[in-house]
Tab-separated table of C-alpha atoms in Angstrom:
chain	number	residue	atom	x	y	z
A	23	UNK	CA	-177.625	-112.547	11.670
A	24	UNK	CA	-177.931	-108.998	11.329
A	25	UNK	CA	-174.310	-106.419	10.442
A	26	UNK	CA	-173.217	-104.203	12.652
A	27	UNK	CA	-174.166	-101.186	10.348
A	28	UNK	CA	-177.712	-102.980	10.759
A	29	UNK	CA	-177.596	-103.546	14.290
A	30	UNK	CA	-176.486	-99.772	15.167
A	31	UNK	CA	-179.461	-98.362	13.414
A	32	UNK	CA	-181.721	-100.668	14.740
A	33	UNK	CA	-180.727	-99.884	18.404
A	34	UNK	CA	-179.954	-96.459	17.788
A	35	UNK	CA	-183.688	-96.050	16.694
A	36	UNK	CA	-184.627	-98.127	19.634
A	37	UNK	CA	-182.808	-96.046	22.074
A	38	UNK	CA	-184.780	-92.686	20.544
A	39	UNK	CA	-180.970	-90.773	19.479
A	40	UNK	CA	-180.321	-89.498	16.452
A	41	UNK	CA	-176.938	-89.720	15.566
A	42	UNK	CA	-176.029	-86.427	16.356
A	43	UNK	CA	-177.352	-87.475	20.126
A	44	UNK	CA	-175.348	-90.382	19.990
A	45	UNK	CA	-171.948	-88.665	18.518
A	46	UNK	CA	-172.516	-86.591	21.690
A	47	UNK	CA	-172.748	-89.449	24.397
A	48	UNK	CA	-170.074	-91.724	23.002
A	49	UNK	CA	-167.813	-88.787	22.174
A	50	UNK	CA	-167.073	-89.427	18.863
A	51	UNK	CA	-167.299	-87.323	15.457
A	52	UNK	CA	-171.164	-87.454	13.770
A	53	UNK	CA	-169.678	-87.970	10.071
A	54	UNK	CA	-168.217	-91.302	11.677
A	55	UNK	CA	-170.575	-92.389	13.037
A	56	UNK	CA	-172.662	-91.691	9.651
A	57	UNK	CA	-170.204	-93.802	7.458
A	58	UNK	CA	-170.279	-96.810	10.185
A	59	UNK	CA	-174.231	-96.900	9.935
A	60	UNK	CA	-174.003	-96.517	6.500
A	61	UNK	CA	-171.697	-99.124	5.739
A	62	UNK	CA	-169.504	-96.712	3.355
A	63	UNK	CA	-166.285	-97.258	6.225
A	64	UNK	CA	-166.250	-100.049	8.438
A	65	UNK	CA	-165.605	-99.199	12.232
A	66	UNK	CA	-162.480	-99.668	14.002
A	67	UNK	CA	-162.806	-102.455	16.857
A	68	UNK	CA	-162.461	-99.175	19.586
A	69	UNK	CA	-165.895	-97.693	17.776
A	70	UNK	CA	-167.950	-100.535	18.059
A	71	UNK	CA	-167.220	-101.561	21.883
A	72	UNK	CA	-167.658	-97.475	22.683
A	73	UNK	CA	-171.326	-97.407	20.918
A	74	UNK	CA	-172.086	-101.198	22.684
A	75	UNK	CA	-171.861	-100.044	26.001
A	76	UNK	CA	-173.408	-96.355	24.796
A	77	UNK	CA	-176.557	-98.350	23.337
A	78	UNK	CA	-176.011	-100.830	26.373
A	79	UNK	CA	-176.072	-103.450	23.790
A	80	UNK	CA	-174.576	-105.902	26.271
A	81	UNK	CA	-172.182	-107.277	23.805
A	82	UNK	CA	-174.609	-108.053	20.723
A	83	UNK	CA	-173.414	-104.901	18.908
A	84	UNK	CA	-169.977	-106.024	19.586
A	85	UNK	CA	-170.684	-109.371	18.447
A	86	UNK	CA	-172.143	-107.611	15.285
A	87	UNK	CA	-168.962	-106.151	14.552
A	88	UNK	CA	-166.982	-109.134	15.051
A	89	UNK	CA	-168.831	-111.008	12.987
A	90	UNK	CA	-168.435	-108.664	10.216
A	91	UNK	CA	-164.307	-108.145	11.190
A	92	UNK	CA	-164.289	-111.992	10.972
A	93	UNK	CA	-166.263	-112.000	7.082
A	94	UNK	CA	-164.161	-108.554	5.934
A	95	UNK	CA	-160.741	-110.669	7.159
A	96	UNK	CA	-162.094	-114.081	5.150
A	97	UNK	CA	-163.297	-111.833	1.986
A	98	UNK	CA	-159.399	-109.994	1.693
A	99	UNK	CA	-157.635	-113.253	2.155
A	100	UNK	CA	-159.971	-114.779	-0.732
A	101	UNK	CA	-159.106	-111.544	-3.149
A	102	UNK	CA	-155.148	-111.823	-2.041
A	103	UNK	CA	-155.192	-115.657	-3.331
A	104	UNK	CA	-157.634	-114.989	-6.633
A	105	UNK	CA	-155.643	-112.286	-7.448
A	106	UNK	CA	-152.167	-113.973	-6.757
A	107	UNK	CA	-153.212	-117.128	-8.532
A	108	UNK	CA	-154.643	-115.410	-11.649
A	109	UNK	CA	-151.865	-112.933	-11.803
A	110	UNK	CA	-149.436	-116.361	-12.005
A	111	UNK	CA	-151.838	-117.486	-14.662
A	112	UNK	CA	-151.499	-114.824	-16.768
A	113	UNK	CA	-147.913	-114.313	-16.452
A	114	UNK	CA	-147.887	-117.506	-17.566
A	115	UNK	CA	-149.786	-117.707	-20.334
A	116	UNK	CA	-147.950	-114.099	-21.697
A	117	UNK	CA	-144.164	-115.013	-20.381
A	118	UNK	CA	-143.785	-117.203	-24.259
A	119	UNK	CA	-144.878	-114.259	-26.137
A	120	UNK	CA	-143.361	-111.133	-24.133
A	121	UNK	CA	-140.641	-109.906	-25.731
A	122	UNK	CA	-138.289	-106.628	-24.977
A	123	UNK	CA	-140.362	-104.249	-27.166
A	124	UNK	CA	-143.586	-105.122	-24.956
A	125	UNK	CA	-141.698	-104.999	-21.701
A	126	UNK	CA	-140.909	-101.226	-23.008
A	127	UNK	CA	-144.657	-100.666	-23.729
A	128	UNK	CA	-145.320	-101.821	-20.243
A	129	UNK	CA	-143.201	-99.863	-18.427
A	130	UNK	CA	-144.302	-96.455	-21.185
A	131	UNK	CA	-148.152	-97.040	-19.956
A	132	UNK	CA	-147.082	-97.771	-16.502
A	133	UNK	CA	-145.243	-94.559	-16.002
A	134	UNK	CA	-147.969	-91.938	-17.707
A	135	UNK	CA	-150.619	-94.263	-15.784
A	136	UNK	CA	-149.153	-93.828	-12.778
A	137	UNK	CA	-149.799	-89.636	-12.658
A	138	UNK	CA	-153.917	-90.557	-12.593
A	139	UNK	CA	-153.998	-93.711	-10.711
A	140	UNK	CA	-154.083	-94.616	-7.213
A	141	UNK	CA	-150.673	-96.086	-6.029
A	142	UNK	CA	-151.428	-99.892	-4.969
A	143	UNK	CA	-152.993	-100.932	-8.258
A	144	UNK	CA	-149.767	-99.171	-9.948
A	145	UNK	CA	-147.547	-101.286	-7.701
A	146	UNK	CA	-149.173	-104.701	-8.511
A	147	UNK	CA	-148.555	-104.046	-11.649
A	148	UNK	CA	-145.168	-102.937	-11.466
A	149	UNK	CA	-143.947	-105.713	-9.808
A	150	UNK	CA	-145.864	-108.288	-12.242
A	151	UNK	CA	-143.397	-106.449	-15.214
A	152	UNK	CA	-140.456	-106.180	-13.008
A	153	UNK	CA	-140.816	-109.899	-12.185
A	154	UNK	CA	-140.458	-110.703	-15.600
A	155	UNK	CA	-137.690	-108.510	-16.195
A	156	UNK	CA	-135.459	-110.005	-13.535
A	157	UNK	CA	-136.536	-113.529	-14.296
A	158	UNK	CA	-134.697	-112.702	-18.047
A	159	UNK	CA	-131.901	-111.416	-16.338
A	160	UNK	CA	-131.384	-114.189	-14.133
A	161	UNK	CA	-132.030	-116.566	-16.639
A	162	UNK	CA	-130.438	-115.134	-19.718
A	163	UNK	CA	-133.796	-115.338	-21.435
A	164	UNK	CA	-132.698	-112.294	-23.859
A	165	UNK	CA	-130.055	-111.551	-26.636
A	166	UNK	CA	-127.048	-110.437	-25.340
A	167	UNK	CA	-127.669	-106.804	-26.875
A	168	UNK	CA	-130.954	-106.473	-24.401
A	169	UNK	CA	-129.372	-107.028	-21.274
A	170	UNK	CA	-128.463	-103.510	-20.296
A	171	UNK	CA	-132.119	-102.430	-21.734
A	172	UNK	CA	-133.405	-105.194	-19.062
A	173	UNK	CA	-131.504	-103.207	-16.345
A	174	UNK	CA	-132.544	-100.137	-17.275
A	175	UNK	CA	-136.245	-101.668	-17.074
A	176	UNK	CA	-135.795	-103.051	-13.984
A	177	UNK	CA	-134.556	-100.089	-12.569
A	178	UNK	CA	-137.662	-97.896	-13.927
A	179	UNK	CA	-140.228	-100.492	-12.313
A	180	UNK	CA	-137.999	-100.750	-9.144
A	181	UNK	CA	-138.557	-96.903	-9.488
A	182	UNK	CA	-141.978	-96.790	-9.814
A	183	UNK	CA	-142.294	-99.249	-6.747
A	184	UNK	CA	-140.037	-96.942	-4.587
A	185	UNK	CA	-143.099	-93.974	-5.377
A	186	UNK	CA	-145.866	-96.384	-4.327
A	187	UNK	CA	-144.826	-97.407	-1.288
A	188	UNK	CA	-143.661	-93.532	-0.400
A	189	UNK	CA	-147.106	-92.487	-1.633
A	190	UNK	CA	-148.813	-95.702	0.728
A	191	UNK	CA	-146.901	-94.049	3.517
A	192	UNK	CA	-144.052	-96.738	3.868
A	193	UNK	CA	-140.651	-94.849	3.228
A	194	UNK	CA	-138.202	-97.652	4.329
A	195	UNK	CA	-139.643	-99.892	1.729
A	196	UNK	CA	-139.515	-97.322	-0.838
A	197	UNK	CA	-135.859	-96.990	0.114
A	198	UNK	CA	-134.982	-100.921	-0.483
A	199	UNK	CA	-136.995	-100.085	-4.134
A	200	UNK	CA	-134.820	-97.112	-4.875
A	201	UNK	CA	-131.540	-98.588	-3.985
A	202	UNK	CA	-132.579	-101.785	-6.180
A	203	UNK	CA	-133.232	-98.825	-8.755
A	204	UNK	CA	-129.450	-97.254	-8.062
A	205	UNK	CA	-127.897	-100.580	-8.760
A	206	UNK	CA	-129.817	-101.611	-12.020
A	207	UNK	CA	-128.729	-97.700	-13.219
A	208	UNK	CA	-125.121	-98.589	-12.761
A	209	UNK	CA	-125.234	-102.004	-14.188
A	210	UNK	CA	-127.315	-100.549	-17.194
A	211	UNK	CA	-124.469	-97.251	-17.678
A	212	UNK	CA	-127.567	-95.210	-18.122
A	213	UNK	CA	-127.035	-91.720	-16.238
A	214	UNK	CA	-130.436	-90.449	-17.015
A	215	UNK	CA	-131.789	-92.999	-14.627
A	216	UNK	CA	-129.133	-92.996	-12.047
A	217	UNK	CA	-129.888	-89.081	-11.946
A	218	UNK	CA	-133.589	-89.527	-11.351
A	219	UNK	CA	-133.021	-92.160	-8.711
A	220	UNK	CA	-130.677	-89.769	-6.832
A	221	UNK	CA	-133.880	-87.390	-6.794
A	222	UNK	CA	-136.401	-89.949	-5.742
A	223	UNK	CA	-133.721	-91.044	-2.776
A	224	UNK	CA	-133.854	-87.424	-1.644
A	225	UNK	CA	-137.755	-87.575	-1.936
A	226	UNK	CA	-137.974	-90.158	0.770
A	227	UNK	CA	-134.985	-88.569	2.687
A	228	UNK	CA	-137.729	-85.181	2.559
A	229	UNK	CA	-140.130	-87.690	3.370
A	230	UNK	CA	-138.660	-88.534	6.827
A	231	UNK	CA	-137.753	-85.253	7.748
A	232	UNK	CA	-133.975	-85.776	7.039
A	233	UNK	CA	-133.110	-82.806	4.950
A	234	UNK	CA	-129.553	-83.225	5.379
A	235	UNK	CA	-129.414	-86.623	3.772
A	236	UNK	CA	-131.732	-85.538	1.213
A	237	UNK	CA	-129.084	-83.153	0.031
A	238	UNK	CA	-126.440	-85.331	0.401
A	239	UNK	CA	-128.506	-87.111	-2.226
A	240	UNK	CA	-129.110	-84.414	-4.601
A	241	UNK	CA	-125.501	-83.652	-4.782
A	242	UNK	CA	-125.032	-87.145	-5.301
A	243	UNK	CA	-126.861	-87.110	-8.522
A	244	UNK	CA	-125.528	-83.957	-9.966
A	245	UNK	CA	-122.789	-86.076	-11.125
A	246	UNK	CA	-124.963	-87.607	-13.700
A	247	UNK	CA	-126.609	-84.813	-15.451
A	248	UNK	CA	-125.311	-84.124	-18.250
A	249	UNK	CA	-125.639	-80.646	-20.248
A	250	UNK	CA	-129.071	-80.157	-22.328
A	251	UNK	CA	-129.859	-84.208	-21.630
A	252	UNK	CA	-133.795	-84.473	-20.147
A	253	UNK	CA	-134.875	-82.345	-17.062
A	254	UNK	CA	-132.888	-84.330	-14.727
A	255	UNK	CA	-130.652	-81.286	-13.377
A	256	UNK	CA	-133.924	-79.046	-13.344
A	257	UNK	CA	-135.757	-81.629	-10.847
A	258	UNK	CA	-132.285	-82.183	-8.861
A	259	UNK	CA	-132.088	-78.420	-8.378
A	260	UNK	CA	-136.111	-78.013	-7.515
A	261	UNK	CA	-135.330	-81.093	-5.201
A	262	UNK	CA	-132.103	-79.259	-3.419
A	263	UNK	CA	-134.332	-76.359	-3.097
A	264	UNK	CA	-136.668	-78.079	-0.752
A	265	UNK	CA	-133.934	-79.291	1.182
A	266	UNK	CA	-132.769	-75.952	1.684
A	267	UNK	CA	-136.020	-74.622	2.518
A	268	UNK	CA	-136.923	-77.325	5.004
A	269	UNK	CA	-133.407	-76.345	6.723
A	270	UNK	CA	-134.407	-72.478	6.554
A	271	UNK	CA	-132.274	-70.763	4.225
A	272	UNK	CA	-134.434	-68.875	1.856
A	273	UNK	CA	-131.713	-67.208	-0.113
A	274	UNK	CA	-130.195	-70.162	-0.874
A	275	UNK	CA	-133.619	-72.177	-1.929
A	276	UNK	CA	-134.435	-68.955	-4.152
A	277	UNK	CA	-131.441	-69.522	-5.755
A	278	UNK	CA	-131.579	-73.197	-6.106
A	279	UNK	CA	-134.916	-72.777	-7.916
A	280	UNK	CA	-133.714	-69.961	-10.246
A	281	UNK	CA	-131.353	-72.347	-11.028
A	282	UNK	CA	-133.766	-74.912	-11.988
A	283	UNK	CA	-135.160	-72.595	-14.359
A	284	UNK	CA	-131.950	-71.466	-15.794
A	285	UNK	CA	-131.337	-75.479	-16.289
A	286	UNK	CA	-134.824	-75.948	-18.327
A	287	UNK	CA	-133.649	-73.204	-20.455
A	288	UNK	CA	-130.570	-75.392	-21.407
A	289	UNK	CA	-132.536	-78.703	-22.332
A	290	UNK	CA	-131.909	-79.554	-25.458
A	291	UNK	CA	-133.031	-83.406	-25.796
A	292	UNK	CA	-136.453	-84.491	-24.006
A	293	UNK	CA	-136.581	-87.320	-21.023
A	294	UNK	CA	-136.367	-90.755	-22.986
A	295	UNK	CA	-139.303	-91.846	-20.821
A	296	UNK	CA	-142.564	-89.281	-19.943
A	297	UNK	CA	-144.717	-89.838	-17.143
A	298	UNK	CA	-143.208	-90.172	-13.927
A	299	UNK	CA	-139.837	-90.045	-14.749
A	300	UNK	CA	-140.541	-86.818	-16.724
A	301	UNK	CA	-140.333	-82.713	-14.918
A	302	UNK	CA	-142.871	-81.067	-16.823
A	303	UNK	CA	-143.070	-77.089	-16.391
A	304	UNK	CA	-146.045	-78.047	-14.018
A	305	UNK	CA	-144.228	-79.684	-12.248
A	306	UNK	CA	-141.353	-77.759	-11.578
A	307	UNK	CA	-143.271	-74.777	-10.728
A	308	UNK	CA	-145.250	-77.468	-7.740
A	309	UNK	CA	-141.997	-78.162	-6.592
A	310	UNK	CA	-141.151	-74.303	-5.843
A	311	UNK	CA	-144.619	-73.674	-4.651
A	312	UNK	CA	-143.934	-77.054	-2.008
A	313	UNK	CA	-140.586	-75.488	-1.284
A	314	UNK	CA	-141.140	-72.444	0.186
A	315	UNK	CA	-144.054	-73.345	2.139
A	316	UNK	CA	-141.119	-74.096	4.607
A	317	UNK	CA	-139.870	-70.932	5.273
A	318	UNK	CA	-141.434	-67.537	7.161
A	319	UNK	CA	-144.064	-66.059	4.713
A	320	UNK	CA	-143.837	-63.374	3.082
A	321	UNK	CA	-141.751	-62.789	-0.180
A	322	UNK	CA	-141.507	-66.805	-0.006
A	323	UNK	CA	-145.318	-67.629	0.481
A	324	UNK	CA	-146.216	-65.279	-1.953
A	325	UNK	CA	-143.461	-67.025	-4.662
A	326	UNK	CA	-144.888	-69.838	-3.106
A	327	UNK	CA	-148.735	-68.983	-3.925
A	328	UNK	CA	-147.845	-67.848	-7.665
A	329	UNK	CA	-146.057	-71.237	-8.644
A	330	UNK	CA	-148.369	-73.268	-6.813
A	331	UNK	CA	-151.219	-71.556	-8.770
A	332	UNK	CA	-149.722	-72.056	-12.013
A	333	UNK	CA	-148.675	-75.478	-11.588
A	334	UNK	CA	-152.481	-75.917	-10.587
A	335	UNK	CA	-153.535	-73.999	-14.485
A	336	UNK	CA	-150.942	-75.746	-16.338
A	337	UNK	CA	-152.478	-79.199	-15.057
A	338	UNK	CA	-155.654	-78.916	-15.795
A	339	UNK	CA	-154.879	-77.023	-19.257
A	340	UNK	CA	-152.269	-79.689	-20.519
A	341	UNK	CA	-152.826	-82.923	-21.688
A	342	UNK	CA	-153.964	-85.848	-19.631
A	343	UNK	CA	-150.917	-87.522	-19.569
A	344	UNK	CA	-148.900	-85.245	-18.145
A	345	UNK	CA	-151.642	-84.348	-15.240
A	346	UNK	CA	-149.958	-85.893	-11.719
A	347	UNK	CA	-153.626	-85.933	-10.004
A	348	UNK	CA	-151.315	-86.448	-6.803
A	349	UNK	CA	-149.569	-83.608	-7.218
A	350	UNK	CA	-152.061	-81.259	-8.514
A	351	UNK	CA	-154.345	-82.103	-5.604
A	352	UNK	CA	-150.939	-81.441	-3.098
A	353	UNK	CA	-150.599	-78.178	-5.205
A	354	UNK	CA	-153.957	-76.966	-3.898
A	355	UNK	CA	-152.725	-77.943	0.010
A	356	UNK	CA	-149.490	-76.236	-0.689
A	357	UNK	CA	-151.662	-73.046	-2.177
A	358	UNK	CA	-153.985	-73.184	0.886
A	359	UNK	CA	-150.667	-72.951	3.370
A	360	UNK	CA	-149.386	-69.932	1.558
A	361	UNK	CA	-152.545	-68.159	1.862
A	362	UNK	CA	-152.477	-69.220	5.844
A	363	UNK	CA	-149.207	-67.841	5.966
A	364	UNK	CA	-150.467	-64.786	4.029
A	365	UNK	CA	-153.466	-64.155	6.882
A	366	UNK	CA	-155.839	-65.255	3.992
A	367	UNK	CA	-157.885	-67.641	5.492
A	368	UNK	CA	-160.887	-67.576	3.524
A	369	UNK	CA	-158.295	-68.134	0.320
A	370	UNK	CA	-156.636	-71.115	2.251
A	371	UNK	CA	-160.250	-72.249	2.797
A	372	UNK	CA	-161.403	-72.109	-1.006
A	373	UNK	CA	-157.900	-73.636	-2.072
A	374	UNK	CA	-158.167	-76.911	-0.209
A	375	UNK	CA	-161.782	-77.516	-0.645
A	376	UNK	CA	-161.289	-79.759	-3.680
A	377	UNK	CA	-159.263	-82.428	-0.798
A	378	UNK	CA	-161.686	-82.449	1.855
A	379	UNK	CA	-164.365	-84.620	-0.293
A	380	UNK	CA	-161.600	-86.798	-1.931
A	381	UNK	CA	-162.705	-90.969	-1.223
A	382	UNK	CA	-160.533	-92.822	1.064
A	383	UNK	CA	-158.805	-94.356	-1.913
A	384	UNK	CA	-157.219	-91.583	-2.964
A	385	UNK	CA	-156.031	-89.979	-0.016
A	386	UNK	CA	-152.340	-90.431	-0.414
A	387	UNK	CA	-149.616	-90.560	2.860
A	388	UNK	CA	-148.139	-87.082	1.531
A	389	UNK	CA	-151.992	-85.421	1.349
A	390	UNK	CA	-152.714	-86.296	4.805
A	391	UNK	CA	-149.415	-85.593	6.228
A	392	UNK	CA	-149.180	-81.747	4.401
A	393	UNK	CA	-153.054	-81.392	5.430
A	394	UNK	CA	-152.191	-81.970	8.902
A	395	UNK	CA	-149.416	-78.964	8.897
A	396	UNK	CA	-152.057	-76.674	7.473
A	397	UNK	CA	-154.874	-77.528	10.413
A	398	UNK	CA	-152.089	-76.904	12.929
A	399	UNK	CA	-151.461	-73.437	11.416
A	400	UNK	CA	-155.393	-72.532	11.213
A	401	UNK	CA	-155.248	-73.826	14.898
A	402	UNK	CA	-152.813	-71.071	16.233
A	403	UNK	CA	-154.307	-68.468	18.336
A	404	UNK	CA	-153.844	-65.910	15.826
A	405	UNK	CA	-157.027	-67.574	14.134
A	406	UNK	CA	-159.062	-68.448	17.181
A	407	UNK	CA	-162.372	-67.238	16.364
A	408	UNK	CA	-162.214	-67.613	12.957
A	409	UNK	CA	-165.218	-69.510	11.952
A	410	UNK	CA	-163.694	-70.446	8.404
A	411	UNK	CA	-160.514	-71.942	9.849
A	412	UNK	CA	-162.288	-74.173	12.760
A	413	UNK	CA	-164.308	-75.388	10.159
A	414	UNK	CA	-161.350	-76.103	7.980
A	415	UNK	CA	-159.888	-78.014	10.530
A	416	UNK	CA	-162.408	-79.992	11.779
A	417	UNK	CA	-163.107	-80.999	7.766
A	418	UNK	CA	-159.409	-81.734	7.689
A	419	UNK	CA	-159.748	-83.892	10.800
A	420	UNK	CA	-162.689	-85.770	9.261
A	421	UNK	CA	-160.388	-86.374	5.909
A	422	UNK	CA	-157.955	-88.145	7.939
A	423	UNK	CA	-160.041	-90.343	10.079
């Protein structure tokens, strides 16, 4: 039986349209319509009954795609179980030999891994580690000594679970991670942690728009910063600064980044874990460039154009495991809003080009929510006309269909 990509073609071709003919009668975008012929993006169940009665397929098309719904369906529940089972296996066949030292290694390569990797691979396997971390905490499968270092582990891989799920788009699970995170902290003593998971709560408060939360947050984990320990207090103060942003006071964000700066100055002992639980300079100066995106332009978007600029140079000339691809990539949304906000379209044009071709993969929840704020500012009338923002938007459109 022929696919559906098959099966389009074939009665596209029959019909005499080419596709641009056919994104024209059934009123949907041509670049679709290319990846669903293709086969590079399967087509939503609204797609394929559109083109069926466009092609007046009388149903075979349909059937087509139901067929291959029905095979795509059979295929993920196949990979779920394989990869379950074999995930069990190797646990398994590791749990004898795992000791503390190797759970530390794992949770190390985990965290610098994390910066270049797509989130869901990152969460499988921080869960597998955490797993075994809380199945030697409930069992007492450790010396005594070890058990606050298994808190503190299972509070870093609760950690790194809280970011996956934020970055998959899923905040209230990411909040369930990062209060598991909060409560391993405490049991562990270990402020360093309970300081970064006071940050990462106010990330997913930012997340879901509620800023006041978010700084309840922040304030929240000031308590646990201690002078010249790690860049905790710098990323508390970059975090309070979006906050303040979001809720329109640009003195006060100004100040809360100078701040962060004056606290980098004071460091005097490095994070105990890199990665992402580490504030590099990059990504401090991100944070002030994401910031003040918020507010009205000027002064602020220009601040906002210079740090997200450097944190966009200091990427790409440090080393590789300190390079948040995430981030960096955000950086050059949060450079191409400044510019809008600037009147520099063609500049906000050049700045997110990099996005627009990124695979489906690695198009994080925070990439297409920021990219959808920046097609809604090239929309205003201010820019109708413009030939470089329509086609910005319209790319931007494509990106997050």
């Amino acid at each position: 039986m022929p696919t559906f990509p098959d099966e389009l073609r074939a009665r596209r071709l029959e019909a005499g349209l080419s596709l641009a003919e056919l994104a024209e009668k059934a009123q949907y975008n041509r670049s679709y319509l290319h990846h669903a012929e293709s086969g590079r993006r399967p087509a939503s169940e609204q797609l394929a009954d559109v083109l069926d009665q466009a092609l007046d397929a009388r149903g075979d098309l349909f059937a087509a795609w139901e067929r291959d719904d029905k095979e795509r369906r059979r295929e993920a529940a196949t990979h779920r179980t394989r990869a379950a089972a074999l995930a069990i296996s190797r646990d398994l066949c590791a749990m004898a030999d795992l000791d503390i030292s190797e759970l530390h290694a794992g949770v190390e390569a985990t965290a610098v891994d994390y910066l270049a990797t797509p989130p869901a691979p990152m969460m499988d396997r921080a869960h597998a580690l955490r797993a075994e971390a809380a199945e030697r905490i409930r069992s007492g499968h450790h010396r005594p000594q070890d058990r606050s270092d298994l808190y503190v582990t299972a509070g870093q891989l609760s950690g790194v679970l809280a970011y996956a799920l934020l970055d998959m788009g899923d905040p209230q699970e990411a909040l369930h991670h990062v209060a598991a995170a909060a409560r391993c902290a405490e049991y562990a003593g270990d402020a360093e942690l309970a300081a970064w998971v006071a940050g990462t709560r106010s990330l997913i408060c930012r997340f879901m728009g509620d800023y006041g939360l978010a700084l309840d947050a922040i304030r929240d984990g000031y308590q646990h910063v201690g002078s010249g320990t790690g860049t905790g207090e710098a990323r508390l103060r970059c975090g309070e600064a979006q906050c303040l942003a979001n809720l329109g006071d640009s003195r006060a964000a100004n100040s809360a980044l100078d701040g962060a700066e004056d606290a980098r100055g004071r460091i005097r002992r490095p994070d105990s874990l890199g990665g992402l639980f580490g504030f590099s300079a990059a990504k401090q100066s991100y944070y002030a460039g994401s910031s003040l995106i918020w507010l009205d332009g000027g002064h602020d978007a220009e601040r906002a154009a210079r740090e997200a600029t450097a944190a966009i140079g200091m990427w790409r000339a440090g080393p590789d495991e300190e390079r948040s691809l995430d981030d960096e990539r955000l950086a050059h949304v949060y450079l191409a809003t400044a510019r809008v906000q600037l009147g520099d379209v063609e500049g906000a044009a050049e700045a997110i080009a990099p996005i627009l071709s990124l695979p489906l993969e690695e198009q994080i929840s925070w990439i297409i929510k920021r990219a959808d704020r920046l097609a809604s500012m090239l929309s205003a009338p201010r820019f109708q006309g413009n030939r470089t923002a329509e086609e910005t938007v319209q790319a931007i459109k494509e990106l997050a269909a």
